[in-house]
Coordinates of C-alpha atoms in Angstrom, one line a residue:
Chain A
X3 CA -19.5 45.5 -89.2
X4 CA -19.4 47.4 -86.2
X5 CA -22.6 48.3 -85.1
X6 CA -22.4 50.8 -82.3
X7 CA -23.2 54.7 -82.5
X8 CA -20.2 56.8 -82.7
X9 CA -20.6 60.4 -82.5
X10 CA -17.4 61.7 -84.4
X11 CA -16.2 65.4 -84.9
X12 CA -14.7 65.7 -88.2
X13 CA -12.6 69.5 -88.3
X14 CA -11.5 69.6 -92.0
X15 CA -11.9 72.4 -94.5
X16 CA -10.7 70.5 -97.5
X17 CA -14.1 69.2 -98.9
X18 CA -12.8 66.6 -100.8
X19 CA -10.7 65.3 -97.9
X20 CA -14.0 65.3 -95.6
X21 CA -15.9 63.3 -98.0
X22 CA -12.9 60.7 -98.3
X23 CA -13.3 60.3 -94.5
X24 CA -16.8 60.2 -94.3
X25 CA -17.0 57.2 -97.0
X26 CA -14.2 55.8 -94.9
X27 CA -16.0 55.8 -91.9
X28 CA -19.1 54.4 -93.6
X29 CA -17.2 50.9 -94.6
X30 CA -16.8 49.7 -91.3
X31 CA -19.4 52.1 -89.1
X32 CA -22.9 51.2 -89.2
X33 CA -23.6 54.0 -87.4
X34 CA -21.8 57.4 -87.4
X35 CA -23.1 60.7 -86.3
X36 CA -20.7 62.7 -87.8
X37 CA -20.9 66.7 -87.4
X38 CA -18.6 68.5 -90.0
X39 CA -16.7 72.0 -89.2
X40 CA -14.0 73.3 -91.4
X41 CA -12.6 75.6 -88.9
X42 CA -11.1 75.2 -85.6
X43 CA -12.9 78.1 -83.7
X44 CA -16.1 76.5 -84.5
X45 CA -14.5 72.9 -83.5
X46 CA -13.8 74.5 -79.9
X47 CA -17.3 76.4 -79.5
X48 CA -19.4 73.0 -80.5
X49 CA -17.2 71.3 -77.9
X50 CA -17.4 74.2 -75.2
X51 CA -21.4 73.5 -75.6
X52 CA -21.6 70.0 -74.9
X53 CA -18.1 68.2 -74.3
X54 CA -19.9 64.8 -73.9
X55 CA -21.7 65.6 -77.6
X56 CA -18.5 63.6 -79.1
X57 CA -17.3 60.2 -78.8
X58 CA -14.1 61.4 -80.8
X59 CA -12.2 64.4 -82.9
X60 CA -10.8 64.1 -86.0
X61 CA -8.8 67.0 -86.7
X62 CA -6.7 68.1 -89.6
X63 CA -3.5 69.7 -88.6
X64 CA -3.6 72.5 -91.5
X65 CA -6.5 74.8 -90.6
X66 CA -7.2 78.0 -91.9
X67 CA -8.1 80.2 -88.4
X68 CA -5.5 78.3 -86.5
X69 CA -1.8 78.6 -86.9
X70 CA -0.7 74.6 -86.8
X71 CA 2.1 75.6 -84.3
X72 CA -0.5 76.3 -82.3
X73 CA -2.9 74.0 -82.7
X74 CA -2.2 71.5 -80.5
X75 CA -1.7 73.9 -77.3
X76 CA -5.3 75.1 -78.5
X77 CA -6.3 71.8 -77.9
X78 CA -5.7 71.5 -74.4
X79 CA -9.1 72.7 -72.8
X80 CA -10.8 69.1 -74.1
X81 CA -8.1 66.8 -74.8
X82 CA -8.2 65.0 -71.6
X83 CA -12.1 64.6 -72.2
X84 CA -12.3 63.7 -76.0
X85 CA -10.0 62.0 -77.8
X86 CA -8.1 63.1 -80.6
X87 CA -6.3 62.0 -83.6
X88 CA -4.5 64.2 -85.8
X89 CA -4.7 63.9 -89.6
X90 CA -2.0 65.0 -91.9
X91 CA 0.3 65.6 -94.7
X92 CA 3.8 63.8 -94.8
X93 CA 5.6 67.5 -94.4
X94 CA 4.0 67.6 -91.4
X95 CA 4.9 64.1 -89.2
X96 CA 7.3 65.2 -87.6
X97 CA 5.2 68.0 -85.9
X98 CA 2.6 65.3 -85.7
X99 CA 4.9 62.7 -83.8
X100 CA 5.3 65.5 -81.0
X101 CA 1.8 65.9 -80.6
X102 CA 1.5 62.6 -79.3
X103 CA 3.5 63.6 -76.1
X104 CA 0.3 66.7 -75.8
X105 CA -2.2 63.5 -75.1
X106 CA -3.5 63.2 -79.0
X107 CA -4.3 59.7 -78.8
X108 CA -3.3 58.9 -83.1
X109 CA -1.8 60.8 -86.0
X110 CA -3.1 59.2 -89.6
X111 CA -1.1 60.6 -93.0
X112 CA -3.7 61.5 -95.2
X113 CA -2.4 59.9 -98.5
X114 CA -2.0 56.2 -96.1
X115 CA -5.8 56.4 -95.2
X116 CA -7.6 53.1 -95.8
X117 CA -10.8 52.5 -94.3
X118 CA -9.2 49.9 -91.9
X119 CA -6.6 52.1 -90.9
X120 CA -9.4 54.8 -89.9
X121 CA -11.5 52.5 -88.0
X122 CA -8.8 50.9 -85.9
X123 CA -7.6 54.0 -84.9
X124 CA -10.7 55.5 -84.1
X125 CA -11.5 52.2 -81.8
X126 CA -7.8 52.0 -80.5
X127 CA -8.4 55.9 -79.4
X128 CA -11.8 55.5 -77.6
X129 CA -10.3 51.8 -76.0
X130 CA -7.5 53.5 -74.6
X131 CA -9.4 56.7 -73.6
X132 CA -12.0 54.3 -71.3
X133 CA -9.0 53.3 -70.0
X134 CA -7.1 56.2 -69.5
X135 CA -10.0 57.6 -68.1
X136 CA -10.5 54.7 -65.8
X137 CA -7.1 54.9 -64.2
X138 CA -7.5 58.7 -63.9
X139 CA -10.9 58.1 -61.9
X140 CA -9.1 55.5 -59.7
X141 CA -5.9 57.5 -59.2
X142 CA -8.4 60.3 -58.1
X143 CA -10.0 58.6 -55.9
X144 CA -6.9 57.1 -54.2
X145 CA -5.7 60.5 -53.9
X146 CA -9.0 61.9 -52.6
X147 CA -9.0 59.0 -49.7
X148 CA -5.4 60.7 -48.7
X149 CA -6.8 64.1 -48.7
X150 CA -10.5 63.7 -47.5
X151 CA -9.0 61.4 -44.9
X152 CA -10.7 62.9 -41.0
X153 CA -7.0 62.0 -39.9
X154 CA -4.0 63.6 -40.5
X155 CA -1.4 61.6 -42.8
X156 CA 2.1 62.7 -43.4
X157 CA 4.4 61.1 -46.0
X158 CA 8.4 61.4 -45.7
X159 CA 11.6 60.5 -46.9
X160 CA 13.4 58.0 -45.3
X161 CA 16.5 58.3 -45.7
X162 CA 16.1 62.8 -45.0
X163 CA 13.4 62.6 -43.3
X164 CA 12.1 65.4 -45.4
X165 CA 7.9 65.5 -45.6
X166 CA 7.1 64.2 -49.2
X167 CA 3.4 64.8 -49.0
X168 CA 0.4 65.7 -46.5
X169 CA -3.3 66.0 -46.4
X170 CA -5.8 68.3 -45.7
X171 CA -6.5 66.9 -42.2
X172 CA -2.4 67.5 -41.5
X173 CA -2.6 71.0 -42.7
X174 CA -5.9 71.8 -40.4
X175 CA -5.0 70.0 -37.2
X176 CA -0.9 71.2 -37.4
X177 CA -1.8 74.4 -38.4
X178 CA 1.6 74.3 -41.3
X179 CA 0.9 75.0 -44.6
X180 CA 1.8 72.2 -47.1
X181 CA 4.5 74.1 -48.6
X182 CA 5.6 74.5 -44.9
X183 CA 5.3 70.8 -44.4
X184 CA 7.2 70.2 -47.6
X185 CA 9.9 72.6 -46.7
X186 CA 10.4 70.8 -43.0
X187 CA 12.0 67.2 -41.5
X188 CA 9.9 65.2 -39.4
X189 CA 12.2 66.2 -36.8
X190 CA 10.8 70.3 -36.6
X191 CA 7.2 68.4 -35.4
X192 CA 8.8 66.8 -32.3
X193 CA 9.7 68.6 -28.9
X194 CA 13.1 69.3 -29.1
X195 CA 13.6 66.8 -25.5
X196 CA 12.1 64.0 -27.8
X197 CA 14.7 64.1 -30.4
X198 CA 17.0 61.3 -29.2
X199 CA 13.6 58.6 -28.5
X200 CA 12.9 59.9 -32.4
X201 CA 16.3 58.9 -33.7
X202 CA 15.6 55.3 -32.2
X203 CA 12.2 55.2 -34.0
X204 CA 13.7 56.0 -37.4
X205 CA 16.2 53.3 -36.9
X206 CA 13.6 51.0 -36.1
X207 CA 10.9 52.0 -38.8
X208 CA 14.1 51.8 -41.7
X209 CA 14.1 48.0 -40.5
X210 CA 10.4 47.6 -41.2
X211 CA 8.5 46.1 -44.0
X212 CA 5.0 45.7 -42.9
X213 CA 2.2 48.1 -41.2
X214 CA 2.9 48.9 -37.9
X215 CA 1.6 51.1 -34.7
X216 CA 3.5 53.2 -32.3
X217 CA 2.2 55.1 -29.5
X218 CA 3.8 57.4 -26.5
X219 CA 4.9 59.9 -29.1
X220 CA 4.4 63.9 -28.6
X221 CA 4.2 65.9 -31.9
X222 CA 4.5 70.0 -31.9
X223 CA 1.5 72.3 -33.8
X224 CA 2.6 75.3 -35.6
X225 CA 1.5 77.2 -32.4
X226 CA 3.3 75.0 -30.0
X227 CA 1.0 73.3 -28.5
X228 CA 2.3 69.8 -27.6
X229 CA 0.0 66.6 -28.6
X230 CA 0.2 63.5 -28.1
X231 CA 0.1 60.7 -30.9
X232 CA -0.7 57.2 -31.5
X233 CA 0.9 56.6 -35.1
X234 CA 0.1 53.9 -38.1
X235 CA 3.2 53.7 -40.0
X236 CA 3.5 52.0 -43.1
X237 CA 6.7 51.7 -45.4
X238 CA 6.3 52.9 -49.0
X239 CA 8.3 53.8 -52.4
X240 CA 7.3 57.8 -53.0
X241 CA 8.3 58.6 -56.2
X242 CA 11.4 55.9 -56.0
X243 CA 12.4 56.8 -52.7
X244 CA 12.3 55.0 -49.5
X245 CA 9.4 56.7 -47.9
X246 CA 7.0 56.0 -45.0
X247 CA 3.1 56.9 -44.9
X248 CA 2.1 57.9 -40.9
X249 CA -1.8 58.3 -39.8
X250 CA -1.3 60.4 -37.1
X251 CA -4.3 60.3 -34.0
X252 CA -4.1 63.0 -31.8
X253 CA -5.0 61.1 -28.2
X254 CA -4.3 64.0 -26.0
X255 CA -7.7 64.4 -25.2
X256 CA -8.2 60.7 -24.8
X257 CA -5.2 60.6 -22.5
X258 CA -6.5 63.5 -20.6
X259 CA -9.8 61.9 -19.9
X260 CA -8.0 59.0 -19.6
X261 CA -5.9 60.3 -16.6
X262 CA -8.8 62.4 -15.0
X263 CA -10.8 58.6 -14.9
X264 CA -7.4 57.0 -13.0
X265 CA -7.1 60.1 -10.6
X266 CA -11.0 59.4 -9.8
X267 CA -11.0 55.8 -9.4
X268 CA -7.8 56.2 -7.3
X269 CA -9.9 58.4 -4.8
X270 CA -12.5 55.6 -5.1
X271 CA -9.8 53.1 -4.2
X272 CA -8.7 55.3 -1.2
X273 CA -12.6 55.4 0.0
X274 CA -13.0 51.7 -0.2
X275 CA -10.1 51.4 1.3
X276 CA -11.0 53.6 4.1
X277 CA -14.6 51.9 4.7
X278 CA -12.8 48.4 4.6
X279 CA -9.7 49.0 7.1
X280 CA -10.8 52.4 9.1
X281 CA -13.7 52.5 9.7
X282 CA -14.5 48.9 11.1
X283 CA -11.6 49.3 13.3
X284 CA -13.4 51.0 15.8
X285 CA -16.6 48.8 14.9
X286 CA -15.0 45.6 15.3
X287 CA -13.3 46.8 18.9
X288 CA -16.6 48.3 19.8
X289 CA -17.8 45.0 19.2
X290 CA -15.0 42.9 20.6
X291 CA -15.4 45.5 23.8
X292 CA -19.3 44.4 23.9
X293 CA -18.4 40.5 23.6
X294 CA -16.5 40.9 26.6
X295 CA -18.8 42.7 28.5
X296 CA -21.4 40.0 27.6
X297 CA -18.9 37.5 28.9
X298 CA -19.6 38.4 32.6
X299 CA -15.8 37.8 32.7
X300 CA -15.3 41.6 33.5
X301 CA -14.0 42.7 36.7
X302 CA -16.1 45.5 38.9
X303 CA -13.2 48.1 38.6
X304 CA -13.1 47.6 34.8
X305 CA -16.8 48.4 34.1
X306 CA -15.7 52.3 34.0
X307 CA -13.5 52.2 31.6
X308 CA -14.9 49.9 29.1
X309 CA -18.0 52.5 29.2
X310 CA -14.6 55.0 28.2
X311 CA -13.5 52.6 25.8
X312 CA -16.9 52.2 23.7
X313 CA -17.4 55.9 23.8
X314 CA -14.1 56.9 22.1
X315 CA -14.6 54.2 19.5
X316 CA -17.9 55.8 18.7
X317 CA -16.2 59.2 18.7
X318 CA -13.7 57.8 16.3
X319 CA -16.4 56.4 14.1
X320 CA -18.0 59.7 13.7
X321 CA -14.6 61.7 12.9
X322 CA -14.1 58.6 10.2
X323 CA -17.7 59.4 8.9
X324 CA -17.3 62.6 8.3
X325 CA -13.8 62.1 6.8
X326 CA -15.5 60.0 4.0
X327 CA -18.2 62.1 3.3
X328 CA -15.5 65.0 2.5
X329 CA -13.4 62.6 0.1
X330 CA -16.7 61.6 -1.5
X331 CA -18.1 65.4 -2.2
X332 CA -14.2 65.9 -3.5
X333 CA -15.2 62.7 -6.2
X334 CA -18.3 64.3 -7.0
X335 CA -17.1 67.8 -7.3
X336 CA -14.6 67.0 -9.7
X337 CA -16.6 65.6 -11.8
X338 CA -19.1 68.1 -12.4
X339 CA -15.9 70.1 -13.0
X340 CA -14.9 68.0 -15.9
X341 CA -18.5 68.1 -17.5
Chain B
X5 CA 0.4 22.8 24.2
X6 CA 1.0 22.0 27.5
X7 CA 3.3 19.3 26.0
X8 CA 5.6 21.7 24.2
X9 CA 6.6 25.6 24.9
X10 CA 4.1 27.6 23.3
X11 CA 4.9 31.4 23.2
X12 CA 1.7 33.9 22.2
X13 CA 2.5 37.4 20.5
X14 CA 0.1 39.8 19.9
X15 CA 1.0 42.4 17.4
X16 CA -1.5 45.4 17.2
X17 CA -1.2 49.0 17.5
X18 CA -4.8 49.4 19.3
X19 CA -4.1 49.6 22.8
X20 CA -7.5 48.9 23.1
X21 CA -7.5 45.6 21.0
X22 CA -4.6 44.1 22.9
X23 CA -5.4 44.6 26.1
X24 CA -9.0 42.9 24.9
X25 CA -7.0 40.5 22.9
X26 CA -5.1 38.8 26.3
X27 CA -7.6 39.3 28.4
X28 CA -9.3 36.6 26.5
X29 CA -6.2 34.7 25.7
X30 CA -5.4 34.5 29.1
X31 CA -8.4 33.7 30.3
X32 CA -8.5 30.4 27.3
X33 CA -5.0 29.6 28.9
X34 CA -3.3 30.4 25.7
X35 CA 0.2 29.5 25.4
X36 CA 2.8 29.6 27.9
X37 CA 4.1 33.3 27.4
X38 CA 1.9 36.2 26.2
X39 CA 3.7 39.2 25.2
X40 CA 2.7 42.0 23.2
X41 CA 3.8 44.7 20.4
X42 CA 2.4 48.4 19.2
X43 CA 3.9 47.8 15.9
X44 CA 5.7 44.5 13.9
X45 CA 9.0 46.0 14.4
X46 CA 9.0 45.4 18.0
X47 CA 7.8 42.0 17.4
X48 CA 10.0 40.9 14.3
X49 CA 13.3 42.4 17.0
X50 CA 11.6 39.9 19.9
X51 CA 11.5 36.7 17.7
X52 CA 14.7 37.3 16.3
X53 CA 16.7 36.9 19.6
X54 CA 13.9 34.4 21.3
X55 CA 13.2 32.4 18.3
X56 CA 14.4 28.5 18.6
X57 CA 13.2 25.4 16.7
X58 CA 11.9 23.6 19.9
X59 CA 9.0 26.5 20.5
X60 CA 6.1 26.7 18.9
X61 CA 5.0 30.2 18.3
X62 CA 1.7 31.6 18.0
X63 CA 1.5 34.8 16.3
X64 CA -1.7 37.5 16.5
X65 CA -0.6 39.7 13.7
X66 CA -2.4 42.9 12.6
X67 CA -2.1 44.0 9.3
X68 CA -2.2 48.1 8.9
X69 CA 0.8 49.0 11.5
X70 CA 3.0 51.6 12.0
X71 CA 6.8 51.6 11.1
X72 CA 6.8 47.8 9.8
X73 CA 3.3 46.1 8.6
X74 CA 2.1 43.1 8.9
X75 CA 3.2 42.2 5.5
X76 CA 6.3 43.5 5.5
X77 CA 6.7 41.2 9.3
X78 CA 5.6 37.9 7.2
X79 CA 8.7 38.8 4.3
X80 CA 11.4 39.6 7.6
X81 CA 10.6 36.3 9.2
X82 CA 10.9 34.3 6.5
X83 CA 15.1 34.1 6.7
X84 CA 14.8 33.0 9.7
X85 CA 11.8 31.0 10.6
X86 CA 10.0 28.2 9.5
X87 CA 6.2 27.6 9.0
X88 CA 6.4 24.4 10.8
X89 CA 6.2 26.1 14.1
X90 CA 5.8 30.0 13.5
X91 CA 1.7 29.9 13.4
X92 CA 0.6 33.5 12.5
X93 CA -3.4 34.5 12.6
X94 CA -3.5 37.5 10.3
X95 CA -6.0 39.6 12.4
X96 CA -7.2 43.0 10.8
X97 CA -10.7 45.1 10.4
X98 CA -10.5 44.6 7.2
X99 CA -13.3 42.3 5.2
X100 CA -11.5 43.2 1.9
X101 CA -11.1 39.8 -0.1
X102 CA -7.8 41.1 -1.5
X103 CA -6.5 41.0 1.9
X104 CA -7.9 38.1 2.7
X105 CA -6.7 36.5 -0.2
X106 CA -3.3 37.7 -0.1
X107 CA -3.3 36.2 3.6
X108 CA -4.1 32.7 2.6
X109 CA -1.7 32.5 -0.1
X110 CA 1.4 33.1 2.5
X111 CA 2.2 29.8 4.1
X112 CA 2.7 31.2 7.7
X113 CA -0.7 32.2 8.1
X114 CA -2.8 29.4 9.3
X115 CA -5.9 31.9 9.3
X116 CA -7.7 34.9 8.3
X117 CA -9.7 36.7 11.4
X118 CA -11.7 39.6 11.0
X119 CA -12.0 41.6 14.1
X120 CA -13.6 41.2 16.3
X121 CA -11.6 38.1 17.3
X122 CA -14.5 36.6 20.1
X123 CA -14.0 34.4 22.9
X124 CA -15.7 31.9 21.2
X125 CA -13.8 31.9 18.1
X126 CA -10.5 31.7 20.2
X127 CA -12.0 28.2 21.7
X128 CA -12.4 26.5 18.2
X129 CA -8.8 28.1 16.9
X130 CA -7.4 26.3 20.4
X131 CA -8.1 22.9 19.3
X132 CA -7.2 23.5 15.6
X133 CA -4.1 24.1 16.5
X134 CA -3.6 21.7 19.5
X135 CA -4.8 19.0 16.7
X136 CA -2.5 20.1 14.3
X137 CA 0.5 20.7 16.8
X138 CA -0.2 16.7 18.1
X139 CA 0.0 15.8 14.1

């Protein structure tokens, strides 16, 4: 005996039919909470209220407010949230059959009915519904990691190099609609002088079977703009074609600052440079100019011009000085330009 | 270095420098010939035509020079000399260890001086090479 609670939705206007069910139900159902409706309209306004009220719908395909050709179309608005199985006549099967292919999870012929039959369909149908409804909530949240991704990724073909997909990160940093993506080859994204370096990538990523990262390429928003990218690439079947899934970085900023920082330490470079070979030239001959001096080697007539000697050197310090202090404001300057 | 002929070559473009620079080489009886060079062109064109494997020469060689450095001298010489007896004393203002560095990893250079070069300093390099000369 199966003891859990199932709340069950029994749509049947034939009284003697609903009490055949409800006895079936009984045999093998400890505990039903069955709610009884014999017309559709009333079905669809119970479910409308609460659409978690019911574990399952049984619903007989000849009711007398809905047209049966109908019927299952009518069902659409909750099918996906409640299962349902279909109960029948044998005229009717082959109308029943199609109905599967609409998401109804069971058809039962009325005269086949056993109590067994009931219950297994009714478990089979909420089974495969957890499941169903598993895989949905997986499949959505694979798809909502695509499109709630902060980076832009682009999917395309292959072999055409037609876009197959892109997310909403793509669409807001490229500035293309998707159907403008989908309508485009990777090649309308690239500068048109990039072109040839892109034909060599594809021939490359065709040979690939693993992740792998590529950087030095330029991409083109729907403005114009230029950026540059660093790209993730990973090879992957899209709908049975050869396809390949990019997350695209936009680095242009990063290359910018990156530049700016080079430029800056190369001025750096050029000060150091200047304190280490510049300006202890004329130190180190003021002091090789002294040594002598000190020496007592010098002759009388020379005295004069050593006195010269030491004065231009400190002359030639002082331009040097002031040299550096210019190239060092320039550093400095710059900077605060940048922030 | 009386025993052998020892030339000296100063290479520096400070007129300054060189004149201070034999003024005390001359007066520590350096070598047997002094001459000097404004820039390593000059001085790579001088050892080309006087060089010879019986001379021992003993090179002063600035680094920051006009028209050919003193870098780009040490990469000339080497089709034509050998270590053995081209001794070269980098000499530059510079107290950067790249330099430095860069110097002692070339086998011609015997020594790194920072200017000022003193008196002093030229007595000590005198019997370092005198000793290694005798060797």
């Amino acid at each position: 005996m199966d003891r859990s609670t199932y709340r069950i939705l029994v749509v049947e206007d034939n009284p003697g039919d609903f009490l055949l069910v409800e006895e079936f139900l009984g045999e093998h159902l400890s505990s039903t909470e069955l709610t009884h409706v014999t017309k559709f309209k009333a079905a669809k306004a119970l479910i409308a209220e609460g659409i978690d009220d019911f574990d399952i719908v049984l619903l007989d395909l000849s009711l007398p407010d809905v047209d049966k050709e109908d019927l299952i179309a009518e069902t659409r608005g909750f099918i996906k949230s409640i299962p349902v199985i279909i109960l029948t006549g044998y005229t009717d099967q082959d109308y029943a059959v199609k109905s599967l292919a609409h998401g109804v999870s069971d058809y039962l012929i009325k005269d086949t009915i056993t109590a067994l039959v009931l219950y297994k369909s009714v478990v089979y149908a909420l089974e495969r519904h957890r499941f169903l409804t598993s895989l949905r909530e997986s499949e959505r949240r694979y798809m909502d990691l695509f499109q709630l991704s902060p980076a832009p990724i682009l999917v395309y073909d292959l072999n055409t190099l037609q876009f197959l997909d892109v997310n909403t990160a793509a669409v807001q940093h490229y500035g293309y609609s998707k159907e403008e993506f989908l309508a485009m080859t990777i090649r309308e994204i690239r500068p048109e002088n990039d072109i040839p370096k892109l034909e060599k990538a594809i021939e490359e990523a065709r040979e690939k079977t693993e992740r792998y990262f590529t950087r030095g390429f330029r991409h083109r928003k729907k403005n114009g703009e230029i950026i540059d990218v660093e790209l993730t690439s990973n090879p992957i079947v899209f709908d049975g074609n050869r396809a390949e899934i990019v997350l695209a970085t936009d680095v242009t900023e990063k290359l910018l600052q990156l530049k700016a920082i080079e430029e800056q330490n190369k001025r750096l470079r050029d000060i150091a440079w200047t304190q280490s070979h510049v300006v202890r030239a004329p130190v180190a001959r003021l002091m090789g100019l002294v040594d002598m001096i000190k020496s007592g080697q010098l002759e009388e007539a020379d005295q004069v011009k050593f006195l010269e000697y030491l004065y231009e050197s400190a002359e030639e310090i002082d331009e040097i000085i002031k040299g550096i202090v210019d190239a060092s404001q320039t550093v400095f300057n710059s900077e605060e330009d940048e922030h | 270095m009386s025993t052998k002929n020892c030339q000296t070559m100063v290479v520096d473009d400070d007129p300054i420098y060189t004149m201070l620079m034999k003024k005390m080489l001359e007066s520590n009886s350096f070598g047997s010939s002094l001459n000097d060079f404004s820039n390593g062109q000059t001085a790579l064109e001088f050892l080309r035509e006087n060089y010879q494997t019986d001379t021992i020469f003993i090179i002063f060689l600035d680094i920051n020079m006009p028209v050919l450095d003193g870098w780009e001298f040490l990469d000339k010489i080497a089709d034509f000399t050998t270590p053995e007896n081209t001794l070269v004393l980098m000499v530059s203002s510079s107290i950067d260890q790249s330099d430095m560095d860069r110097a002692n990893s070339n086998c011609y250079v015997i020594k790194y001086l920072a200017k000022p070069v003193l008196s002093s300093t030229l007595v000590e390099l005198k019997a370092q090479i005198e000793s290694r000369v005798a060797s």
